[in-house]
N, CA and C atoms as an extended XYZ file, in Angstrom:
483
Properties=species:S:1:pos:R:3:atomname:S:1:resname:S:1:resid:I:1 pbc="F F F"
N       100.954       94.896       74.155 N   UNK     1
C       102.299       95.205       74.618 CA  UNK     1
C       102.851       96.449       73.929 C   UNK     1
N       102.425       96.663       72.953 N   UNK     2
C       103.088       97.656       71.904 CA  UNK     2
C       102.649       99.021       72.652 C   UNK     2
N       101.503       99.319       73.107 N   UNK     3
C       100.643       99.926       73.673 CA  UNK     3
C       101.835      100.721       75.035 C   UNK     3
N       101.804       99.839       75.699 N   UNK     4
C       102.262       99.939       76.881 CA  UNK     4
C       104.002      100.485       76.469 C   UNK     4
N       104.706       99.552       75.518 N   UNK     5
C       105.834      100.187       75.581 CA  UNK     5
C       106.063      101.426       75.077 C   UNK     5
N       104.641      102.071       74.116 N   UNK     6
C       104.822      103.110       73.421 CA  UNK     6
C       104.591      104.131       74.370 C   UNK     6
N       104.139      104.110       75.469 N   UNK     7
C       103.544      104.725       76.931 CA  UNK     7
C       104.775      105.179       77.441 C   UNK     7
N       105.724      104.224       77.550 N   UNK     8
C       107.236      104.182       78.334 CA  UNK     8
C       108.117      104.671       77.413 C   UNK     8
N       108.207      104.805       76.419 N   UNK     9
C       108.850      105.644       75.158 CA  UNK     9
C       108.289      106.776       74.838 C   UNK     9
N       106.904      107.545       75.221 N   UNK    10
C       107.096      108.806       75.458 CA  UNK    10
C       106.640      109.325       76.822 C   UNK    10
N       107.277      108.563       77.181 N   UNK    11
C       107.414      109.074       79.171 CA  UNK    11
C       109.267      109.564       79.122 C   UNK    11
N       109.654      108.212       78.329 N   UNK    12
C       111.341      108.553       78.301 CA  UNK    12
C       111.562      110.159       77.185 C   UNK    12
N       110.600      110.295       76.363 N   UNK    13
C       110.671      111.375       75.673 CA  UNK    13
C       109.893      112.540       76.073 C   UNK    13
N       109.497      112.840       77.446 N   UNK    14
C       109.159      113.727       77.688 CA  UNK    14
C       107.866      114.331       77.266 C   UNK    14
N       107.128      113.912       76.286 N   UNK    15
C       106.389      114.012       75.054 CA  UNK    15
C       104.564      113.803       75.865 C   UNK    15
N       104.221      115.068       76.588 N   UNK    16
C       102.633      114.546       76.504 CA  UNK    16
C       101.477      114.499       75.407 C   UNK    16
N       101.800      115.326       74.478 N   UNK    17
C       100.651      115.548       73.722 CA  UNK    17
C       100.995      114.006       72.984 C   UNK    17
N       101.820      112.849       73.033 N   UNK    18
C       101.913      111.822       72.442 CA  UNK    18
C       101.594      110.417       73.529 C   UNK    18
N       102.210      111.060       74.404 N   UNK    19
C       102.073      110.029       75.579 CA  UNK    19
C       100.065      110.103       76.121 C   UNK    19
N        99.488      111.082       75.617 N   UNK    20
C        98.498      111.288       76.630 CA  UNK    20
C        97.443      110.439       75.282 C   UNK    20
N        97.785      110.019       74.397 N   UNK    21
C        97.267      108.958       73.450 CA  UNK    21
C        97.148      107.795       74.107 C   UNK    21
N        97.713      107.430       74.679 N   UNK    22
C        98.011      106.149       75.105 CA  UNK    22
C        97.174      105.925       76.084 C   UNK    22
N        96.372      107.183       77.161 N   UNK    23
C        95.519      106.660       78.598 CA  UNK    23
C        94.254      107.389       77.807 C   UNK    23
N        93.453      106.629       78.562 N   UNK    24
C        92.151      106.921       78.457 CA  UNK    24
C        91.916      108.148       79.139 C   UNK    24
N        90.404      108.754       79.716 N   UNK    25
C        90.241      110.130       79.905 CA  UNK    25
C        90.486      109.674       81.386 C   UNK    25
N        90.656      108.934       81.972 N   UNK    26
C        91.447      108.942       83.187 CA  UNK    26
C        92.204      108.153       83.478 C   UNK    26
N        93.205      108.063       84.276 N   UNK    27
C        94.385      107.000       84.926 CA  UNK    27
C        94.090      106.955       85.939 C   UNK    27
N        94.238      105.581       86.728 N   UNK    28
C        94.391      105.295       88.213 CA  UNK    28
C        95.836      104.871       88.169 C   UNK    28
N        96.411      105.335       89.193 N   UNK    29
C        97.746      104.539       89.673 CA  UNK    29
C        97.931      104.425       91.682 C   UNK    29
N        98.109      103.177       91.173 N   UNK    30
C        98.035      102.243       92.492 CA  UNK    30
C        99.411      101.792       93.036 C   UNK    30
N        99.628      102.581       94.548 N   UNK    31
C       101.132      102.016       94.922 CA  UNK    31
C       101.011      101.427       95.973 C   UNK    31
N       100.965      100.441       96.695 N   UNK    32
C       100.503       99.992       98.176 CA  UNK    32
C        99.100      100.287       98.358 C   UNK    32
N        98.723      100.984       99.597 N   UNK    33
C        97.342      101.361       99.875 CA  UNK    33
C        97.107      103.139       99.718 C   UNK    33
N        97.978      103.239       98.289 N   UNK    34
C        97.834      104.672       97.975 CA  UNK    34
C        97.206      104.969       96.502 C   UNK    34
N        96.229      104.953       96.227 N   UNK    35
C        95.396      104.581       94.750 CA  UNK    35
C        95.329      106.356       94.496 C   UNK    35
N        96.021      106.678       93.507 N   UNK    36
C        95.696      108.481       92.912 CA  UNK    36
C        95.041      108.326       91.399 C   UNK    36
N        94.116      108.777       91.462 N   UNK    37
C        92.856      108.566       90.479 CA  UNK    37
C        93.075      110.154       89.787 C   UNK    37
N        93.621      109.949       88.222 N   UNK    38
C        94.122      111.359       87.791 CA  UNK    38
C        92.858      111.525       86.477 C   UNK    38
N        92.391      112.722       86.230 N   UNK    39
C        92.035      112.837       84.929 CA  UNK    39
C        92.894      113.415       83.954 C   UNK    39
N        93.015      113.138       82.631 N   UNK    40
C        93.901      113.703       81.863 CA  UNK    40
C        94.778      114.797       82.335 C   UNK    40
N        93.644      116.040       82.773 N   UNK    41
C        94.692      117.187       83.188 CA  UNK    41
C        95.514      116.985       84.088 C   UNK    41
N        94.837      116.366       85.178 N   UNK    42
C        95.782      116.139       86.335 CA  UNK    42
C        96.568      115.094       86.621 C   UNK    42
N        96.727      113.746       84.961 N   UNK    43
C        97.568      113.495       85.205 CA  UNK    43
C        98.742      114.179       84.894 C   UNK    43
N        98.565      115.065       83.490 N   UNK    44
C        99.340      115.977       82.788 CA  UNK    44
C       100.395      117.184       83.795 C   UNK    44
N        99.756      117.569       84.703 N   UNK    45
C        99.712      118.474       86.026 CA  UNK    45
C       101.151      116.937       86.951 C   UNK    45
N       101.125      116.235       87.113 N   UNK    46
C       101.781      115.065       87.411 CA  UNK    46
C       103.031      114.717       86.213 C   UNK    46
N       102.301      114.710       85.207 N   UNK    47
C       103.528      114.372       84.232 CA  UNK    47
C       104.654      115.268       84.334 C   UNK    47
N       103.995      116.599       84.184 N   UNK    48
C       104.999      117.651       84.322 CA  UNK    48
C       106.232      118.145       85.633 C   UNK    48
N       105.542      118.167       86.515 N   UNK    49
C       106.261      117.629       87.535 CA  UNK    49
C       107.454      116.239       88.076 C   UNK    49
N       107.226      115.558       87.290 N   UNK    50
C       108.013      114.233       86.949 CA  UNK    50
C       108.779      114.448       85.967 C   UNK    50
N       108.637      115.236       85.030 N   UNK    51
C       109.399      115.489       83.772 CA  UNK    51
C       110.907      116.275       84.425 C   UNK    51
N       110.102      117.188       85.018 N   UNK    52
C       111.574      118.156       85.381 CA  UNK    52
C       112.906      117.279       86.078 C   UNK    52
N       112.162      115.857       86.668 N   UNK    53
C       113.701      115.257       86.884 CA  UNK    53
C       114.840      114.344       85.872 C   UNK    53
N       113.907      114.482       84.666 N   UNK    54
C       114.695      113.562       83.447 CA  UNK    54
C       114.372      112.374       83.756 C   UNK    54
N       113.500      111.682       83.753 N   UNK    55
C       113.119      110.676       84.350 CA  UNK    55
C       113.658      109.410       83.020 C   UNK    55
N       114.160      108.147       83.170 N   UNK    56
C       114.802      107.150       82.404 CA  UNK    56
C       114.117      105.888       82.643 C   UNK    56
N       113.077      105.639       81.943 N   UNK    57
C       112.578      103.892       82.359 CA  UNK    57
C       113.101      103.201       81.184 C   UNK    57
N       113.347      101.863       81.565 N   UNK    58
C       113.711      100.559       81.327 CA  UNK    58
C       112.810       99.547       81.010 C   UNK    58
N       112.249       99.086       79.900 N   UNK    59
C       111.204       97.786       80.376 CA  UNK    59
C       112.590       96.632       80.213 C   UNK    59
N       112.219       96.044       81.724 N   UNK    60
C       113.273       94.802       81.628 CA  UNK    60
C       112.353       93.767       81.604 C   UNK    60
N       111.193       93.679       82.197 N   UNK    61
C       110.454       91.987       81.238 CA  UNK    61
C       109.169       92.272       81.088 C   UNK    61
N       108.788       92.064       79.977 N   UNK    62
C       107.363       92.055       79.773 CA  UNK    62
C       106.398       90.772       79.363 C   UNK    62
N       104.795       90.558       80.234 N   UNK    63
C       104.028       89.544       79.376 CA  UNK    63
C       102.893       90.171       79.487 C   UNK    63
N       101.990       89.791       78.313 N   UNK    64
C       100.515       89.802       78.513 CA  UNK    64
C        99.950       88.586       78.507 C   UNK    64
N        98.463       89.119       79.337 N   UNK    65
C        97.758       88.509       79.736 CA  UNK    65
C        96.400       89.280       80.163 C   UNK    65
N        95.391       88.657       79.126 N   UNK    66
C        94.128       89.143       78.603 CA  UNK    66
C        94.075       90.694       78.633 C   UNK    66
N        93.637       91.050       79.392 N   UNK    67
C        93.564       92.664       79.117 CA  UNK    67
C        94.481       93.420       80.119 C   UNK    67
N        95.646       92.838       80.434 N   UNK    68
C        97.011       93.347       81.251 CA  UNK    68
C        97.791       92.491       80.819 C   UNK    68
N        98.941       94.201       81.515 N   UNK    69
C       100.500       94.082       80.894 CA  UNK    69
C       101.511       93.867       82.364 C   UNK    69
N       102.049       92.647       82.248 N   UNK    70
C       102.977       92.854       83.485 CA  UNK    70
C       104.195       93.116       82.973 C   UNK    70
N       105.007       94.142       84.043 N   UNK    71
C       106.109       94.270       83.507 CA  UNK    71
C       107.070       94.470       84.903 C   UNK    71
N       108.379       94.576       84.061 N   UNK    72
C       109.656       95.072       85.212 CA  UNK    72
C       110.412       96.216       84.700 C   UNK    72
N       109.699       97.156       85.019 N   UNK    73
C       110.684       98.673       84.790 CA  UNK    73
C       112.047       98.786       85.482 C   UNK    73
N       112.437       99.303       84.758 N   UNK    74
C       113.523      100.234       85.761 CA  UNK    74
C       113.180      101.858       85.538 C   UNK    74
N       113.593      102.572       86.705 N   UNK    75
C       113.272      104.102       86.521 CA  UNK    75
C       114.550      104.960       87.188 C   UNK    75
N       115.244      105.451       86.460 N   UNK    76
C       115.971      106.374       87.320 CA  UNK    76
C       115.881      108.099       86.847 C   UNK    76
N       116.435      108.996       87.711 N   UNK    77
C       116.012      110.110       87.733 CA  UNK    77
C       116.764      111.116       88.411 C   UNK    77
N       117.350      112.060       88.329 N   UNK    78
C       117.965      113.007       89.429 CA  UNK    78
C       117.386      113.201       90.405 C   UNK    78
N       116.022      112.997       90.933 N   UNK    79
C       115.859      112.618       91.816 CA  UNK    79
C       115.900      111.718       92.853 C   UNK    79
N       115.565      110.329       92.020 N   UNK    80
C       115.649      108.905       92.633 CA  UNK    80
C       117.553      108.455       92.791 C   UNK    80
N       118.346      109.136       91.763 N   UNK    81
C       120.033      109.077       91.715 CA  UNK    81
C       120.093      109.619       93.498 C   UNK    81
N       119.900      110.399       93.439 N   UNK    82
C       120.476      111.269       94.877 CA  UNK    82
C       119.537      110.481       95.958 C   UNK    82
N       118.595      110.085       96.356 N   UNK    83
C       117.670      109.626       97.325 CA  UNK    83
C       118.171      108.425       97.452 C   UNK    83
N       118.193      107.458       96.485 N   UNK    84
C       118.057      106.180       95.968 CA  UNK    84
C       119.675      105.738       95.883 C   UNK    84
N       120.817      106.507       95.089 N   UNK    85
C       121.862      105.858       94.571 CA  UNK    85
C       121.716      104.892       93.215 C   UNK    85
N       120.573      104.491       92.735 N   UNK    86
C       120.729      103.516       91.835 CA  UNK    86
C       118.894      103.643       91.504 C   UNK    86
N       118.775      102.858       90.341 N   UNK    87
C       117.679      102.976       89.944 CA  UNK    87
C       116.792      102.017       90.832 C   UNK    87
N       115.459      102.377       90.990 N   UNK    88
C       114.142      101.655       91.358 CA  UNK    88
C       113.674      100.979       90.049 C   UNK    88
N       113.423       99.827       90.692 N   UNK    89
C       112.858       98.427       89.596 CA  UNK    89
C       111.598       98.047       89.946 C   UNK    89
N       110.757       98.145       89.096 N   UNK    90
C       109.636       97.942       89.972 CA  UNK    90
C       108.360       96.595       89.343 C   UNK    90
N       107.706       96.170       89.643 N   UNK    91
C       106.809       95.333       89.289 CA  UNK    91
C       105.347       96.139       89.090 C   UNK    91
N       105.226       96.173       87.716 N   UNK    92
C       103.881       96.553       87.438 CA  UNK    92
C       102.878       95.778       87.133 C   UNK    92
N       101.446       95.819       87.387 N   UNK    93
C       100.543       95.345       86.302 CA  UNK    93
C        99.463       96.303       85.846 C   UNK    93
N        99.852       96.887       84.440 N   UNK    94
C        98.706       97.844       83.694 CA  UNK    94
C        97.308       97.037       83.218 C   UNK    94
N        96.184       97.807       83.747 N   UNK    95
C        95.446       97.507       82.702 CA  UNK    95
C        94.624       98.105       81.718 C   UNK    95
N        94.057       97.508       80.489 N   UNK    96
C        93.834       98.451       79.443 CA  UNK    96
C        92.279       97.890       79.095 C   UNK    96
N        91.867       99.285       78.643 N   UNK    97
C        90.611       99.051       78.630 CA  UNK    97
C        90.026       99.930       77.017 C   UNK    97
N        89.397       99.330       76.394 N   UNK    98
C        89.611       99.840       75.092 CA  UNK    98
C        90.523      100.373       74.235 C   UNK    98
N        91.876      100.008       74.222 N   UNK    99
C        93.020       99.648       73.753 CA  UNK    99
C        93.925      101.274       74.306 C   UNK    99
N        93.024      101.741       75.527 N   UNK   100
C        93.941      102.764       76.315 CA  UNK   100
C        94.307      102.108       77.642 C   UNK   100
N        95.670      102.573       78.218 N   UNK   101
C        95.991      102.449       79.845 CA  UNK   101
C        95.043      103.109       80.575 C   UNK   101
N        94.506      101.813       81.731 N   UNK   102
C        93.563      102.751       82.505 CA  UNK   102
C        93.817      102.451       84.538 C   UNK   102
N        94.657      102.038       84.346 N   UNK   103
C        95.404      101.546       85.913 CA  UNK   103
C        96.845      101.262       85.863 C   UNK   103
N        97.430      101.547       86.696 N   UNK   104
C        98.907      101.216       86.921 CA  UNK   104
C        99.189      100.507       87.871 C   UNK   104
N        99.251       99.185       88.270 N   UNK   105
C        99.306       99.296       89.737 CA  UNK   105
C       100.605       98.607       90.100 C   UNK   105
N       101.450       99.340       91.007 N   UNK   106
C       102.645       98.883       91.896 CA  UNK   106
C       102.508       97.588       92.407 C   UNK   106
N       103.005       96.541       91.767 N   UNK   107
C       102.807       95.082       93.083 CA  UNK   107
C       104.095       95.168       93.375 C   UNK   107
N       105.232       95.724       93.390 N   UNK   108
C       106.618       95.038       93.985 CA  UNK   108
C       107.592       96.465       93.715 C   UNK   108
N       108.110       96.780       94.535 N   UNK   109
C       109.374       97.830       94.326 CA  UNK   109
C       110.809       97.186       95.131 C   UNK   109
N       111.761       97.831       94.377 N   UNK   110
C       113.079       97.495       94.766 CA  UNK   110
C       113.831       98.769       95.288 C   UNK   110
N       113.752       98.762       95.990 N   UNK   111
C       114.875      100.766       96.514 CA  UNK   111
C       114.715      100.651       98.014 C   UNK   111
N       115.798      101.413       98.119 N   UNK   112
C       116.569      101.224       99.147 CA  UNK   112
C       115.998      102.391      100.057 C   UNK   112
N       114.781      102.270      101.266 N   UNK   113
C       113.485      103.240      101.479 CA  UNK   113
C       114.691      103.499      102.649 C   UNK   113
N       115.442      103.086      103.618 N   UNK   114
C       116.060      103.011      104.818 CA  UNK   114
C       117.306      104.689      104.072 C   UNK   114
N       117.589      104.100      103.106 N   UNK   115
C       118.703      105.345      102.724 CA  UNK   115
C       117.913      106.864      101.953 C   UNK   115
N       116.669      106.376      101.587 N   UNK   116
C       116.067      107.455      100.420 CA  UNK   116
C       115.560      108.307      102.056 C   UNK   116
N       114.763      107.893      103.054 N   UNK   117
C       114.148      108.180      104.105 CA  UNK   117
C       115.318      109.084      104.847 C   UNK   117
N       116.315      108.866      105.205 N   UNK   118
C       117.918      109.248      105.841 CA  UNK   118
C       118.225      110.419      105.137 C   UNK   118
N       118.520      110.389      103.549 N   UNK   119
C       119.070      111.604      102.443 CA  UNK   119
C       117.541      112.654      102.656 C   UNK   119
N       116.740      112.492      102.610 N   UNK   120
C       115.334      113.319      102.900 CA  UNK   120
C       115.025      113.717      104.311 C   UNK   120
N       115.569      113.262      105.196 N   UNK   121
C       115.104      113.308      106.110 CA  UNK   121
C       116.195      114.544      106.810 C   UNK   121
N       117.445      114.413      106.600 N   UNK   122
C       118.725      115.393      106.374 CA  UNK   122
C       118.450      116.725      105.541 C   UNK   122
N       117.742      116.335      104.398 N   UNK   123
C       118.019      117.435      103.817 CA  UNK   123
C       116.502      118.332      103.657 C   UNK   123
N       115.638      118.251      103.946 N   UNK   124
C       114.221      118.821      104.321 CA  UNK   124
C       114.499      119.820      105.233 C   UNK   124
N       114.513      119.629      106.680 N   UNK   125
C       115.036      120.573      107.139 CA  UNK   125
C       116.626      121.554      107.276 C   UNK   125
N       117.207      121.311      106.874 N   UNK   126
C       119.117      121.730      106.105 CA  UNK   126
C       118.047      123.297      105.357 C   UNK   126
N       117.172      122.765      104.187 N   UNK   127
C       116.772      123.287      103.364 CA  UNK   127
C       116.275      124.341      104.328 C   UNK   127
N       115.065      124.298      105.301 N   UNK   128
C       113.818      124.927      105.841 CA  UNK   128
C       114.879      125.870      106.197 C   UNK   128
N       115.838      125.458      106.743 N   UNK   129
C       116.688      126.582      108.123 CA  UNK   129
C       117.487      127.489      106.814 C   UNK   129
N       118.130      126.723      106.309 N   UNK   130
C       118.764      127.698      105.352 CA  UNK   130
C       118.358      128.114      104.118 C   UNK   130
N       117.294      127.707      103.403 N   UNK   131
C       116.743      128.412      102.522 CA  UNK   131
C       115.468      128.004      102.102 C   UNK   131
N       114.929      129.037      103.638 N   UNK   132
C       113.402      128.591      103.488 CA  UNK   132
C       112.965      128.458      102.636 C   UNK   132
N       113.114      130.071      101.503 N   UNK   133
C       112.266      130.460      100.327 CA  UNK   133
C       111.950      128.723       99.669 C   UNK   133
N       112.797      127.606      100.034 N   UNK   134
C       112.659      126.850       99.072 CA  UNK   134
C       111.464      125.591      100.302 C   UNK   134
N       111.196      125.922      101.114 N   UNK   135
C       110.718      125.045      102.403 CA  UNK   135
C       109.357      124.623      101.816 C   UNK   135
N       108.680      123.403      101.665 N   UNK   136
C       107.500      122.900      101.329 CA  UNK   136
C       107.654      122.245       99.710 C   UNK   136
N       109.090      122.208       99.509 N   UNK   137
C       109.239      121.652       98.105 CA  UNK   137
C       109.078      120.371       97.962 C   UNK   137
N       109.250      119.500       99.331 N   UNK   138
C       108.962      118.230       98.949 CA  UNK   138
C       107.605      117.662       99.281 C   UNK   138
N       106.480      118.588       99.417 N   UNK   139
C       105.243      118.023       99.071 CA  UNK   139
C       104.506      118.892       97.833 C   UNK   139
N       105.198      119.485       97.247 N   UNK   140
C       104.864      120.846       95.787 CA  UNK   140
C       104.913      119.451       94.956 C   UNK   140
N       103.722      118.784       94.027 N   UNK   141
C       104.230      118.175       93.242 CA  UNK   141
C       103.267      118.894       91.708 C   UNK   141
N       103.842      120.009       91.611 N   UNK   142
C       104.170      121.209       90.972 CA  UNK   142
C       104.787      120.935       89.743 C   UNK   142
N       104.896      121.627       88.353 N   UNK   143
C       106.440      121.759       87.734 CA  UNK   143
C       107.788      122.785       88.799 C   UNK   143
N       106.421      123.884       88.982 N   UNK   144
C       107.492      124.694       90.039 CA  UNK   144
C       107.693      123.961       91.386 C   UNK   144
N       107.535      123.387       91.948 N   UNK   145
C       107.653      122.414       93.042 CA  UNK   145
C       108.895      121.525       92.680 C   UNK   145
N       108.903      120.699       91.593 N   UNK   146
C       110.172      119.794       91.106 CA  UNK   146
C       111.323      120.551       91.137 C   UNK   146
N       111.009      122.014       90.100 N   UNK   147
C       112.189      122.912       90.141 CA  UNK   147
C       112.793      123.290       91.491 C   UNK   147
N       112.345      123.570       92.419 N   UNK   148
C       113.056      123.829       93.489 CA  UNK   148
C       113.449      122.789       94.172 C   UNK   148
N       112.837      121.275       94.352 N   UNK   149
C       112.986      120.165       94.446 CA  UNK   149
C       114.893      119.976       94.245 C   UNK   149
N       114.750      120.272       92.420 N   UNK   150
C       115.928      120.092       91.957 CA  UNK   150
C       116.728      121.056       93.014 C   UNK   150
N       116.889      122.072       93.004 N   UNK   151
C       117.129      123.419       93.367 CA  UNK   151
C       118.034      123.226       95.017 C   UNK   151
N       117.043      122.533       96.065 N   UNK   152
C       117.249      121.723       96.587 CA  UNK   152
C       118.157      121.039       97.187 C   UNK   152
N       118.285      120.108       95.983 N   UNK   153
C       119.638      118.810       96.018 CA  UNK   153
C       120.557      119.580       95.731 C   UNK   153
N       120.294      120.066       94.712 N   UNK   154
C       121.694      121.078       94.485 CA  UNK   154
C       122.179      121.742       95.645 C   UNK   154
N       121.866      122.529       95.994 N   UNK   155
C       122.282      123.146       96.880 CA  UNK   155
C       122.629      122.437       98.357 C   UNK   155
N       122.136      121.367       98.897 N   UNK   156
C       121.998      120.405       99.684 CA  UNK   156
C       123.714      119.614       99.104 C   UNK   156
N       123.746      119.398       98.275 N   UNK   157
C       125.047      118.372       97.926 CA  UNK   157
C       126.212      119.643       97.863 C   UNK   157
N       125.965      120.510       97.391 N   UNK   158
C       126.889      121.256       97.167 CA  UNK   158
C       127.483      122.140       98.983 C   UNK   158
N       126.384      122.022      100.094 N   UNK   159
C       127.163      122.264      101.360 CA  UNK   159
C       127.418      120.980      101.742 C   UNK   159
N       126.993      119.536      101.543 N   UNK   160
C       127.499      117.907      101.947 CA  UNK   160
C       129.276      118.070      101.400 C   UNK   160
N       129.688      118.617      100.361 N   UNK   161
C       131.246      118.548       99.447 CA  UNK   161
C       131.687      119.329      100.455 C   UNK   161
Protein backbone atom coordinates (compact mmCIF):
# COMPACT_ATOMS: atom_id res chain seq x y z
CA UNK A 1 0.00 0.00 0.00
CA UNK A 2 2.77 2.36 0.87
CA UNK A 3 3.99 1.73 -2.64
CA UNK A 4 1.00 2.73 -4.36
CA UNK A 5 0.24 5.78 -2.20
CA UNK A 6 3.79 6.98 -2.69
CA UNK A 7 2.89 6.71 -6.65
CA UNK A 8 -0.20 9.13 -5.95
CA UNK A 9 1.95 11.55 -3.86
CA UNK A 10 4.31 12.13 -6.56
CA UNK A 11 1.76 12.24 -9.29
CA UNK A 12 0.12 15.05 -6.86
CA UNK A 13 3.75 16.50 -6.82
CA UNK A 14 4.39 16.62 -10.20
CA UNK A 15 7.72 14.85 -9.51
CA UNK A 16 8.89 12.14 -12.30
CA UNK A 17 12.31 11.45 -11.61
CA UNK A 18 10.56 10.22 -8.07
CA UNK A 19 7.38 8.97 -9.26
CA UNK A 20 9.12 6.89 -12.11
CA UNK A 21 10.66 4.74 -8.93
CA UNK A 22 7.66 3.43 -8.25
CA UNK A 23 6.79 1.53 -12.03
CA UNK A 24 8.70 -0.92 -13.36
CA UNK A 25 10.38 -0.53 -16.97
CA UNK A 26 6.90 -0.59 -18.22
CA UNK A 27 3.21 0.34 -17.25
CA UNK A 28 0.06 -0.98 -18.66
CA UNK A 29 -3.02 1.04 -18.01
CA UNK A 30 -6.31 -0.39 -18.63
CA UNK A 31 -9.64 1.69 -19.09
CA UNK A 32 -12.63 -0.33 -20.53
CA UNK A 33 -11.48 -2.08 -23.76
CA UNK A 34 -8.66 0.52 -24.08
CA UNK A 35 -5.29 -1.17 -22.62
CA UNK A 36 -2.10 1.64 -23.40
CA UNK A 37 1.02 -0.32 -22.76
CA UNK A 38 3.72 2.62 -21.92
CA UNK A 39 7.50 2.15 -21.49
CA UNK A 40 9.13 4.39 -19.04
CA UNK A 41 9.69 7.06 -21.69
CA UNK A 42 6.44 7.00 -22.97
CA UNK A 43 4.91 6.84 -19.95
CA UNK A 44 7.00 9.96 -18.94
CA UNK A 45 5.94 11.54 -22.58
CA UNK A 46 2.14 10.92 -20.85
CA UNK A 47 3.07 12.11 -17.47
CA UNK A 48 4.03 15.29 -18.85
CA UNK A 49 1.20 15.99 -20.69
CA UNK A 50 -1.09 15.29 -17.66
CA UNK A 51 1.06 17.41 -15.54
CA UNK A 52 0.30 20.63 -17.40
CA UNK A 53 -3.34 20.36 -16.03
CA UNK A 54 -2.39 20.36 -12.18
CA UNK A 55 -3.76 17.26 -11.79
CA UNK A 56 -5.16 16.54 -7.72
CA UNK A 57 -5.76 12.78 -6.67
CA UNK A 58 -7.40 11.67 -3.58
CA UNK A 59 -6.99 8.07 -2.26
CA UNK A 60 -10.47 7.73 -0.67
CA UNK A 61 -10.30 3.81 0.14
CA UNK A 62 -7.73 1.57 -0.01
CA UNK A 63 -7.13 -2.56 0.44
CA UNK A 64 -4.66 -5.07 -0.42
CA UNK A 65 -4.81 -8.12 -1.62
CA UNK A 66 -1.89 -10.46 -2.54
CA UNK A 67 -0.08 -8.75 -5.15
CA UNK A 68 -2.89 -5.81 -5.77
CA UNK A 69 -3.99 -2.61 -4.60
CA UNK A 70 -7.65 -1.65 -4.84
CA UNK A 71 -8.47 1.66 -4.47
CA UNK A 72 -10.97 4.79 -4.81
CA UNK A 73 -9.27 7.86 -6.17
CA UNK A 74 -10.51 10.97 -6.69
CA UNK A 75 -8.84 13.12 -9.55
CA UNK A 76 -9.51 16.57 -10.40
CA UNK A 77 -7.82 18.89 -12.82
CA UNK A 78 -8.40 22.08 -14.96
CA UNK A 79 -9.19 20.00 -17.28
CA UNK A 80 -11.62 17.46 -15.83
CA UNK A 81 -13.09 21.05 -13.59
CA UNK A 82 -14.30 22.51 -16.97
CA UNK A 83 -15.45 19.10 -18.87
CA UNK A 84 -16.56 17.37 -15.77
CA UNK A 85 -17.67 20.24 -13.12
CA UNK A 86 -16.49 18.13 -10.23
CA UNK A 87 -13.97 15.57 -9.71
CA UNK A 88 -13.88 11.88 -11.33
CA UNK A 89 -13.76 9.01 -8.69
CA UNK A 90 -12.67 6.17 -9.92
CA UNK A 91 -12.19 2.40 -9.01
CA UNK A 92 -8.82 1.03 -9.48
CA UNK A 93 -7.02 -2.23 -9.24
CA UNK A 94 -2.99 -1.89 -9.47
CA UNK A 95 -0.87 -4.56 -9.80
CA UNK A 96 2.66 -4.96 -8.59
CA UNK A 97 5.14 -7.03 -9.57
CA UNK A 98 8.48 -7.03 -7.83
CA UNK A 99 7.59 -4.39 -5.45
CA UNK A 100 7.05 -1.94 -8.74
CA UNK A 101 3.45 -0.83 -10.34
CA UNK A 102 3.01 -2.74 -13.38
CA UNK A 103 -0.88 -2.34 -14.46
CA UNK A 104 -3.49 0.10 -13.67
CA UNK A 105 -6.64 -1.01 -14.46
CA UNK A 106 -10.00 1.16 -14.52
CA UNK A 107 -12.92 -1.18 -13.15
CA UNK A 108 -15.46 1.69 -12.32
CA UNK A 109 -15.57 5.54 -13.12
CA UNK A 110 -17.90 8.19 -11.83
CA UNK A 111 -18.24 11.48 -14.29
CA UNK A 112 -20.64 12.87 -15.81
CA UNK A 113 -19.61 11.53 -19.84
CA UNK A 114 -23.30 13.12 -21.15
CA UNK A 115 -21.94 16.80 -19.95
CA UNK A 116 -17.92 16.25 -20.49
CA UNK A 117 -19.10 14.91 -24.32
CA UNK A 118 -21.59 18.37 -24.75
CA UNK A 119 -18.58 21.01 -23.19
CA UNK A 120 -16.12 19.13 -25.93
CA UNK A 121 -18.20 18.68 -28.34
CA UNK A 122 -19.07 22.78 -28.34
CA UNK A 123 -15.88 23.71 -27.92
CA UNK A 124 -13.59 21.57 -30.53
CA UNK A 125 -14.98 23.07 -33.27
CA UNK A 126 -15.69 27.05 -31.62
CA UNK A 127 -11.82 26.42 -31.42
CA UNK A 128 -11.16 24.94 -35.28
CA UNK A 129 -13.27 28.01 -36.79
CA UNK A 130 -11.81 30.55 -34.62
CA UNK A 131 -8.49 29.65 -33.75
CA UNK A 132 -7.39 27.08 -35.82
CA UNK A 133 -3.67 27.62 -35.03
CA UNK A 134 -4.94 25.78 -31.90
CA UNK A 135 -7.21 22.87 -34.03
CA UNK A 136 -6.02 19.12 -33.25
CA UNK A 137 -5.35 19.96 -29.53
CA UNK A 138 -7.62 17.55 -28.30
CA UNK A 139 -5.96 14.51 -29.68
CA UNK A 140 -2.02 16.24 -29.06
CA UNK A 141 -1.39 14.29 -25.92
CA UNK A 142 1.81 16.31 -26.03
CA UNK A 143 3.18 18.69 -23.13
CA UNK A 144 2.65 21.15 -26.08
CA UNK A 145 -0.70 19.61 -26.90
CA UNK A 146 -2.03 20.10 -23.03
CA UNK A 147 -0.71 23.69 -23.34
CA UNK A 148 -2.94 24.66 -25.97
CA UNK A 149 -5.52 22.25 -24.60
CA UNK A 150 -5.32 24.69 -21.63
CA UNK A 151 -5.11 27.59 -24.09
CA UNK A 152 -8.27 26.36 -25.42
CA UNK A 153 -10.63 26.46 -22.43
CA UNK A 154 -9.39 29.59 -21.83
CA UNK A 155 -10.22 31.14 -24.52
CA UNK A 156 -13.45 28.99 -25.10
CA UNK A 157 -14.86 30.24 -21.50
CA UNK A 158 -13.72 33.53 -21.89
CA UNK A 159 -16.18 34.03 -25.41
CA UNK A 160 -19.08 31.53 -23.22
CA UNK A 161 -18.89 35.05 -20.34
Amino acid sequence: MQLVEGFYNQLNHSNYSELSEFIGDSIKMIEGDYTMNYSKNDYYKFFQWDSVFTPKYEILAIKETDNKVEIKVSKICSRIKFLNQKPIISKEVIEIKNQKIYKIRNVEMDSDFKLWNTKKNEMVPWIKKNHPQLDGFINDQTKTGAENYLKAIALYKEYKN
